[in-house]
Amino acid sequence: MKVVIPVAGIGTRLRPHTHTAPKALLHVAGKPLLGHILDSLKDLDFEEITFVIGFLGDKIIDYVKKNYDFKSRFIEQEELLGLGHAINIAIDEDEEDDILAVLGDTIVEMDWDGIIGKDKNFLGVRQVEDPRRFGVAEVDGKRILKLWEKPQDPPSNLALVGIYYIKDTQLLKESLREIIKSNIKTKNEYQVTDAFQVMLEKGAEMYTFEIEGWYDCGKSETLLETNRHLLDVCKECAPDIGGSVVIPPVFIDKSAKIENSIIGPYASIAAGVTIKNSIVRDSIISVDAIVVNGLLTGSLIGDHAEVQGHFEKLNVGDSSQIGY
């Protein structure tokens, strides 16, 4: 089995943070999104992981090589032509291994044993209130009858949520080439959902599997929601801190310096952070940031940013200064 992780997206909904870092490297509950994803895969039996990179892709390469020792390769998506295009360039022409594709901006909780090694094609799904921004499946039991990409009138609320296990790898490659050659686009992009529909039309059988926990990290609000969930299930995430109050759940890196402050609940404090005379709750404070005389709630503070004397909800990019 080979794993494909597309991480080329620009992440416009997470600006200003994605001006200086790929979305997959934004921190949540003590580590980058990509770190949570890779940790969930590390016990699987795979040959290699292919990362499809784009803007600031060198940072993805550095992070993976410094923190993981599995076989990896990196392919640049020079034009952002959609998820279907990204997966197409990641799969070799003569590829015969099973493919597990995992989106690089979504954290899931699931039983991999339910799909890996099975002689079926599986697409991960979840019931959502508004499926119009997803691929949508029409099913008979668990067997998929038809797929739509971002339909305005969805036939069901069963959304595809970015986990795909494909046994018919050559048929997937053929179907991806077909939609690209025929210029079949949805929302001006080549979508993998459209390629899956071509596979169905060519006789492939595809089945759904329910994702137990699915945590979208595509915008600031959902990033903070995911941070709260991960902290709820985190164990031993905070060292003892003298002279300050810690209200669990929190993550505090051992290298952070906390003085005369209240941290938590739901605060994630990264390596090298300094916090003095402040209250920080329901916030993500990234690497080497400084917070002094502040009260932060529902805030995202970027790497090396400095915040002083502010009592509000902030969204501050890397190396910015507020109140200095």
CSV table of C-alpha atoms in Angstrom, one decimal:
chain,number,residue,atom,x,y,z
A,1,MET,CA,0.0,0.0,0.0
A,2,LYS,CA,1.1,3.5,-0.7
A,3,VAL,CA,-0.3,6.7,0.9
A,4,VAL,CA,-1.0,10.0,-0.9
A,5,ILE,CA,-1.4,13.2,1.1
A,6,PRO,CA,-2.2,16.4,-0.9
A,7,VAL,CA,-0.9,19.5,1.0
A,8,ALA,CA,-0.7,22.0,-1.9
A,9,GLY,CA,-3.7,24.1,-1.0
A,10,ILE,CA,-3.1,27.8,-0.2
A,11,GLY,CA,-5.5,28.0,2.7
A,12,THR,CA,-7.0,31.4,2.0
A,13,ARG,CA,-9.6,31.0,4.8
A,14,LEU,CA,-6.8,30.7,7.4
A,15,ARG,CA,-5.0,33.9,6.5
A,16,PRO,CA,-2.9,35.7,7.8
A,17,HIS,CA,-1.3,32.4,9.0
A,18,THR,CA,-1.1,30.8,5.6
A,19,HIS,CA,0.8,33.8,4.2
A,20,THR,CA,3.9,32.3,5.9
A,21,ALA,CA,3.2,28.6,6.4
A,22,PRO,CA,1.3,25.8,4.6
A,23,LYS,CA,-2.1,25.1,6.1
A,24,ALA,CA,-0.9,21.6,7.1
A,25,LEU,CA,1.8,23.0,9.3
A,26,LEU,CA,-0.5,25.2,11.5
A,27,HIS,CA,-0.4,24.2,15.1
A,28,VAL,CA,-3.3,22.6,17.0
A,29,ALA,CA,-3.0,20.8,20.4
A,30,GLY,CA,0.7,20.9,20.5
A,31,LYS,CA,1.8,19.9,17.0
A,32,PRO,CA,1.1,20.8,13.3
A,33,LEU,CA,-2.0,19.4,11.7
A,34,LEU,CA,0.2,17.2,9.5
A,35,GLY,CA,1.9,15.8,12.6
A,36,HIS,CA,-1.5,14.6,14.0
A,37,ILE,CA,-2.3,13.0,10.6
A,38,LEU,CA,1.1,11.2,10.2
A,39,ASP,CA,1.0,10.0,13.8
A,40,SER,CA,-2.4,8.3,13.1
A,41,LEU,CA,-0.8,6.5,10.1
A,42,LYS,CA,2.5,5.5,11.5
A,43,ASP,CA,1.4,2.0,12.6
A,44,LEU,CA,0.0,1.1,9.2
A,45,ASP,CA,1.9,-1.2,6.8
A,46,PHE,CA,2.7,1.2,3.9
A,47,GLU,CA,5.6,1.3,1.5
A,48,GLU,CA,5.9,5.1,1.2
A,49,ILE,CA,4.0,8.4,1.5
A,50,THR,CA,3.8,10.8,-1.4
A,51,PHE,CA,3.2,14.4,-0.5
A,52,VAL,CA,1.7,16.7,-3.2
A,53,ILE,CA,3.2,20.1,-2.3
A,54,GLY,CA,2.7,23.6,-3.5
A,55,PHE,CA,3.2,27.0,-1.9
A,56,LEU,CA,5.9,26.9,0.7
A,57,GLY,CA,6.3,23.2,0.0
A,58,ASP,CA,9.9,23.3,1.3
A,59,LYS,CA,8.6,23.7,4.8
A,60,ILE,CA,6.5,20.5,4.4
A,61,ILE,CA,9.7,18.7,3.2
A,62,ASP,CA,11.7,20.0,6.2
A,63,TYR,CA,9.1,19.1,8.7
A,64,VAL,CA,8.6,15.5,7.4
A,65,LYS,CA,12.3,14.8,7.1
A,66,LYS,CA,13.1,16.2,10.6
A,67,ASN,CA,10.3,14.3,12.4
A,68,TYR,CA,9.7,11.1,10.5
A,69,ASP,CA,11.9,8.3,9.1
A,70,PHE,CA,9.5,6.5,6.8
A,71,LYS,CA,10.1,6.5,3.0
A,72,SER,CA,8.7,9.6,1.5
A,73,ARG,CA,8.6,11.5,-1.8
A,74,PHE,CA,7.5,15.0,-2.7
A,75,ILE,CA,5.8,16.1,-5.9
A,76,GLU,CA,5.0,19.7,-6.7
A,77,GLN,CA,1.6,20.7,-8.0
A,78,GLU,CA,2.8,23.7,-10.0
A,79,GLU,CA,-0.8,24.8,-10.8
A,80,LEU,CA,-3.6,24.3,-8.3
A,81,LEU,CA,-5.9,22.4,-10.6
A,82,GLY,CA,-7.9,20.5,-8.0
A,83,LEU,CA,-7.7,17.4,-5.8
A,84,GLY,CA,-8.2,15.1,-8.8
A,85,HIS,CA,-5.2,16.6,-10.5
A,86,ALA,CA,-3.1,16.3,-7.3
A,87,ILE,CA,-3.9,12.6,-6.8
A,88,ASN,CA,-3.3,12.0,-10.5
A,89,ILE,CA,0.3,13.4,-10.4
A,90,ALA,CA,1.0,11.4,-7.2
A,91,ILE,CA,0.1,8.0,-8.8
A,92,ASP,CA,2.7,6.4,-11.1
A,93,GLU,CA,1.6,5.3,-14.6
A,94,ASP,CA,2.3,1.6,-13.8
A,95,GLU,CA,1.2,1.7,-10.1
A,96,GLU,CA,-0.3,-1.5,-8.9
A,97,ASP,CA,-0.3,-1.0,-5.1
A,98,ASP,CA,-3.4,-0.1,-3.2
A,99,ILE,CA,-3.7,3.7,-2.6
A,100,LEU,CA,-4.8,5.3,0.6
A,101,ALA,CA,-5.4,9.1,0.0
A,102,VAL,CA,-5.8,11.3,3.1
A,103,LEU,CA,-6.4,15.0,2.9
A,104,GLY,CA,-3.8,17.1,4.7
A,105,ASP,CA,-6.1,19.5,6.5
A,106,THR,CA,-8.5,17.2,8.2
A,107,ILE,CA,-8.0,15.1,11.3
A,108,VAL,CA,-10.0,11.9,11.6
A,109,GLU,CA,-10.5,9.2,14.3
A,110,MET,CA,-11.3,5.8,12.8
A,111,ASP,CA,-10.5,2.2,12.8
A,112,TRP,CA,-8.1,1.7,9.9
A,113,ASP,CA,-8.4,-2.1,10.2
A,114,GLY,CA,-12.0,-1.8,8.9
A,115,ILE,CA,-10.7,-0.9,5.4
A,116,ILE,CA,-7.0,-1.5,5.0
A,117,GLY,CA,-6.2,-4.8,3.2
A,118,LYS,CA,-9.8,-5.5,2.3
A,119,ASP,CA,-10.6,-6.4,-1.3
A,120,LYS,CA,-12.8,-3.4,-1.9
A,121,ASN,CA,-12.7,0.3,-2.8
A,122,PHE,CA,-13.8,2.5,0.2
A,123,LEU,CA,-14.7,6.1,0.5
A,124,GLY,CA,-14.9,7.7,3.9
A,125,VAL,CA,-18.3,9.4,4.6
A,126,ARG,CA,-20.1,11.4,7.3
A,127,GLN,CA,-23.6,12.7,7.6
A,128,VAL,CA,-23.5,16.6,7.5
A,129,GLU,CA,-26.1,19.3,7.7
A,130,ASP,CA,-25.1,21.0,4.5
A,131,PRO,CA,-23.4,18.7,2.0
A,132,ARG,CA,-23.4,21.2,-0.9
A,133,ARG,CA,-19.6,22.0,-0.4
A,134,PHE,CA,-18.7,18.3,-0.5
A,135,GLY,CA,-18.7,15.3,-2.7
A,136,VAL,CA,-22.0,13.5,-2.0
A,137,ALA,CA,-22.9,9.8,-2.2
A,138,GLU,CA,-26.1,8.0,-3.1
A,139,VAL,CA,-26.0,4.6,-1.6
A,140,ASP,CA,-27.8,1.3,-1.3
A,141,GLY,CA,-26.8,0.1,2.1
A,142,LYS,CA,-23.0,0.7,2.0
A,143,ARG,CA,-22.6,0.2,-1.7
A,144,ILE,CA,-22.3,3.5,-3.6
A,145,LEU,CA,-24.7,3.9,-6.6
A,146,LYS,CA,-23.7,7.4,-7.7
A,147,LEU,CA,-21.5,10.4,-6.7
A,148,TRP,CA,-21.9,14.1,-7.1
A,149,GLU,CA,-19.4,16.9,-6.5
A,150,LYS,CA,-20.7,19.9,-4.7
A,151,PRO,CA,-24.4,19.5,-5.8
A,152,GLN,CA,-26.8,22.4,-5.3
A,153,ASP,CA,-29.6,19.9,-4.8
A,154,PRO,CA,-27.9,17.0,-2.8
A,155,PRO,CA,-29.5,13.6,-3.1
A,156,SER,CA,-28.4,12.8,0.5
A,157,ASN,CA,-26.5,14.2,3.4
A,158,LEU,CA,-23.8,11.6,3.1
A,159,ALA,CA,-20.6,13.6,2.4
A,160,LEU,CA,-17.2,12.4,1.3
A,161,VAL,CA,-14.7,13.7,3.9
A,162,GLY,CA,-11.3,13.1,2.5
A,163,ILE,CA,-10.3,9.4,3.2
A,164,TYR,CA,-10.1,7.2,0.1
A,165,TYR,CA,-8.9,3.6,0.0
A,166,ILE,CA,-8.6,2.3,-3.6
A,167,LYS,CA,-7.8,-1.2,-4.7
A,168,ASP,CA,-8.5,-0.6,-8.4
A,169,THR,CA,-5.5,1.8,-8.7
A,170,GLN,CA,-5.1,1.5,-12.5
A,171,LEU,CA,-8.8,2.2,-13.0
A,172,LEU,CA,-8.5,5.3,-10.8
A,173,LYS,CA,-5.5,6.5,-12.8
A,174,GLU,CA,-7.4,5.8,-16.1
A,175,SER,CA,-10.4,7.7,-14.8
A,176,LEU,CA,-8.3,10.7,-13.6
A,177,ARG,CA,-6.7,10.9,-17.0
A,178,GLU,CA,-10.1,10.8,-18.6
A,179,ILE,CA,-11.6,13.7,-16.7
A,180,ILE,CA,-8.4,15.8,-17.3
A,181,LYS,CA,-8.3,15.0,-21.0
A,182,SER,CA,-12.0,15.7,-21.4
A,183,ASN,CA,-11.6,18.8,-19.2
A,184,ILE,CA,-14.4,17.7,-16.8
A,185,LYS,CA,-14.3,20.2,-14.0
A,186,THR,CA,-16.4,21.2,-11.0
A,187,LYS,CA,-16.0,24.7,-9.7
A,188,ASN,CA,-13.2,25.1,-12.2
A,189,GLU,CA,-11.1,22.3,-10.7
A,190,TYR,CA,-10.5,18.6,-11.5
A,191,GLN,CA,-12.2,16.8,-8.7
A,192,VAL,CA,-11.4,13.2,-7.6
A,193,THR,CA,-15.2,12.7,-6.9
A,194,ASP,CA,-15.8,13.0,-10.7
A,195,ALA,CA,-13.1,10.4,-11.3
A,196,PHE,CA,-14.7,8.1,-8.8
A,197,GLN,CA,-18.0,8.5,-10.7
A,198,VAL,CA,-16.2,7.5,-13.9
A,199,MET,CA,-14.9,4.4,-12.1
A,200,LEU,CA,-18.5,3.5,-11.1
A,201,GLU,CA,-19.6,3.9,-14.7
A,202,LYS,CA,-16.9,1.6,-15.8
A,203,GLY,CA,-18.1,-1.1,-13.5
A,204,ALA,CA,-16.1,-0.6,-10.3
A,205,GLU,CA,-17.7,-1.3,-7.0
A,206,MET,CA,-17.3,1.3,-4.3
A,207,TYR,CA,-18.4,1.2,-0.7
A,208,THR,CA,-18.8,3.7,2.1
A,209,PHE,CA,-17.3,3.5,5.6
A,210,GLU,CA,-18.4,5.9,8.4
A,211,ILE,CA,-15.8,8.2,9.8
A,212,GLU,CA,-16.1,8.1,13.6
A,213,GLY,CA,-14.6,11.4,14.3
A,214,TRP,CA,-14.0,14.1,11.7
A,215,TYR,CA,-12.4,17.5,12.5
A,216,ASP,CA,-12.2,20.1,9.8
A,217,CYS,CA,-9.4,22.6,10.2
A,218,GLY,CA,-10.1,24.8,7.2
A,219,LYS,CA,-10.9,28.1,9.0
A,220,SER,CA,-10.1,29.7,12.3
A,221,GLU,CA,-13.3,28.7,14.0
A,222,THR,CA,-13.0,25.0,13.1
A,223,LEU,CA,-9.3,25.0,14.0
A,224,LEU,CA,-10.1,26.1,17.5
A,225,GLU,CA,-13.0,23.6,17.7
A,226,THR,CA,-10.5,20.8,16.7
A,227,ASN,CA,-8.0,22.1,19.3
A,228,ARG,CA,-10.7,21.8,22.0
A,229,HIS,CA,-11.5,18.2,21.0
A,230,LEU,CA,-7.9,17.1,20.9
A,231,LEU,CA,-7.2,18.7,24.2
A,232,ASP,CA,-10.2,16.9,25.7
A,233,VAL,CA,-8.6,13.5,24.8
A,234,CYS,CA,-5.0,14.5,25.5
A,235,LYS,CA,-3.2,12.9,28.4
A,236,GLU,CA,-0.3,14.6,30.3
A,237,CYS,CA,-0.3,17.6,28.1
A,238,ALA,CA,0.8,20.2,30.7
A,239,PRO,CA,3.9,20.3,33.0
A,240,ASP,CA,3.6,21.7,36.5
A,241,ILE,CA,4.1,25.5,36.5
A,242,GLY,CA,4.9,27.3,39.6
A,243,GLY,CA,3.5,30.8,40.2
A,244,SER,CA,0.7,30.4,37.6
A,245,VAL,CA,-2.7,28.7,37.4
A,246,VAL,CA,-3.4,26.0,34.8
A,247,ILE,CA,-7.0,25.0,34.1
A,248,PRO,CA,-7.2,21.8,32.1
A,249,PRO,CA,-7.4,20.7,29.4
A,250,VAL,CA,-4.4,22.5,28.0
A,251,PHE,CA,-1.2,21.7,26.1
A,252,ILE,CA,1.9,23.6,27.3
A,253,ASP,CA,5.3,22.8,25.8
A,254,LYS,CA,8.0,22.1,28.3
A,255,SER,CA,10.1,25.0,26.9
A,256,ALA,CA,7.4,27.6,27.3
A,257,LYS,CA,7.9,30.3,30.0
A,258,ILE,CA,4.8,31.1,32.0
A,259,GLU,CA,4.9,33.7,34.7
A,260,ASN,CA,2.0,35.0,36.9
A,261,SER,CA,-0.7,33.9,34.5
A,262,ILE,CA,-3.8,31.8,34.1
A,263,ILE,CA,-3.7,29.3,31.3
A,264,GLY,CA,-6.8,27.4,30.1
A,265,PRO,CA,-9.1,25.8,29.6
A,266,TYR,CA,-8.4,24.8,26.0
A,267,ALA,CA,-5.2,26.7,25.5
A,268,SER,CA,-2.4,25.3,23.3
A,269,ILE,CA,1.0,26.8,24.1
A,270,ALA,CA,3.8,25.9,21.7
A,271,ALA,CA,7.6,25.6,22.1
A,272,GLY,CA,9.5,28.8,23.1
A,273,VAL,CA,6.4,30.8,24.0
A,274,THR,CA,6.6,33.4,26.7
A,275,ILE,CA,3.4,34.5,28.7
A,276,LYS,CA,3.5,37.0,31.5
A,277,ASN,CA,0.8,38.6,33.6
A,278,SER,CA,-1.9,37.2,31.3
A,279,ILE,CA,-5.0,35.1,31.0
A,280,VAL,CA,-5.1,32.8,27.9
A,281,ARG,CA,-8.0,30.5,27.2
A,282,ASP,CA,-9.5,28.8,24.2
A,283,SER,CA,-6.5,29.9,22.1
A,284,ILE,CA,-3.6,28.6,20.1
A,285,ILE,CA,-0.3,30.4,20.8
A,286,SER,CA,2.4,29.3,18.3
A,287,VAL,CA,6.1,28.9,18.4
A,288,ASP,CA,8.2,31.6,20.1
A,289,ALA,CA,5.3,34.0,20.5
A,290,ILE,CA,5.2,36.5,23.4
A,291,VAL,CA,2.0,37.5,25.3
A,292,VAL,CA,2.3,40.2,28.1
A,293,ASN,CA,-0.5,41.8,30.1
A,294,GLY,CA,-3.2,40.3,27.9
A,295,LEU,CA,-6.5,38.5,28.2
A,296,LEU,CA,-6.9,36.3,25.1
A,297,THR,CA,-10.0,34.2,24.3
A,298,GLY,CA,-10.7,32.4,21.0
A,299,SER,CA,-7.4,33.7,19.6
A,300,LEU,CA,-4.8,32.5,17.1
A,301,ILE,CA,-1.3,33.9,17.7
A,302,GLY,CA,1.3,33.1,15.0
A,303,ASP,CA,5.0,32.2,15.3
A,304,HIS,CA,7.2,34.9,16.8
A,305,ALA,CA,4.3,37.3,17.2
A,306,GLU,CA,4.2,39.7,20.1
A,307,VAL,CA,1.0,40.8,21.9
A,308,GLN,CA,1.0,43.3,24.8
A,309,GLY,CA,-1.8,44.8,26.8
A,310,HIS,CA,-4.8,43.5,24.7
A,311,PHE,CA,-8.0,42.2,26.1
A,312,GLU,CA,-9.8,40.7,23.1
A,313,LYS,CA,-10.1,38.0,20.5
A,314,LEU,CA,-7.1,38.2,18.2
A,315,ASN,CA,-6.0,36.6,14.9
A,316,VAL,CA,-2.4,37.6,14.6
A,317,GLY,CA,0.0,36.3,11.9
A,318,ASP,CA,3.7,35.3,12.2
A,319,SER,CA,6.2,37.9,13.4
A,320,SER,CA,3.5,40.6,14.0
A,321,GLN,CA,3.4,43.1,16.8
A,322,ILE,CA,0.3,44.2,18.6
A,323,GLY,CA,0.5,46.8,21.3
A,324,TYR,CA,4.3,47.2,21.2
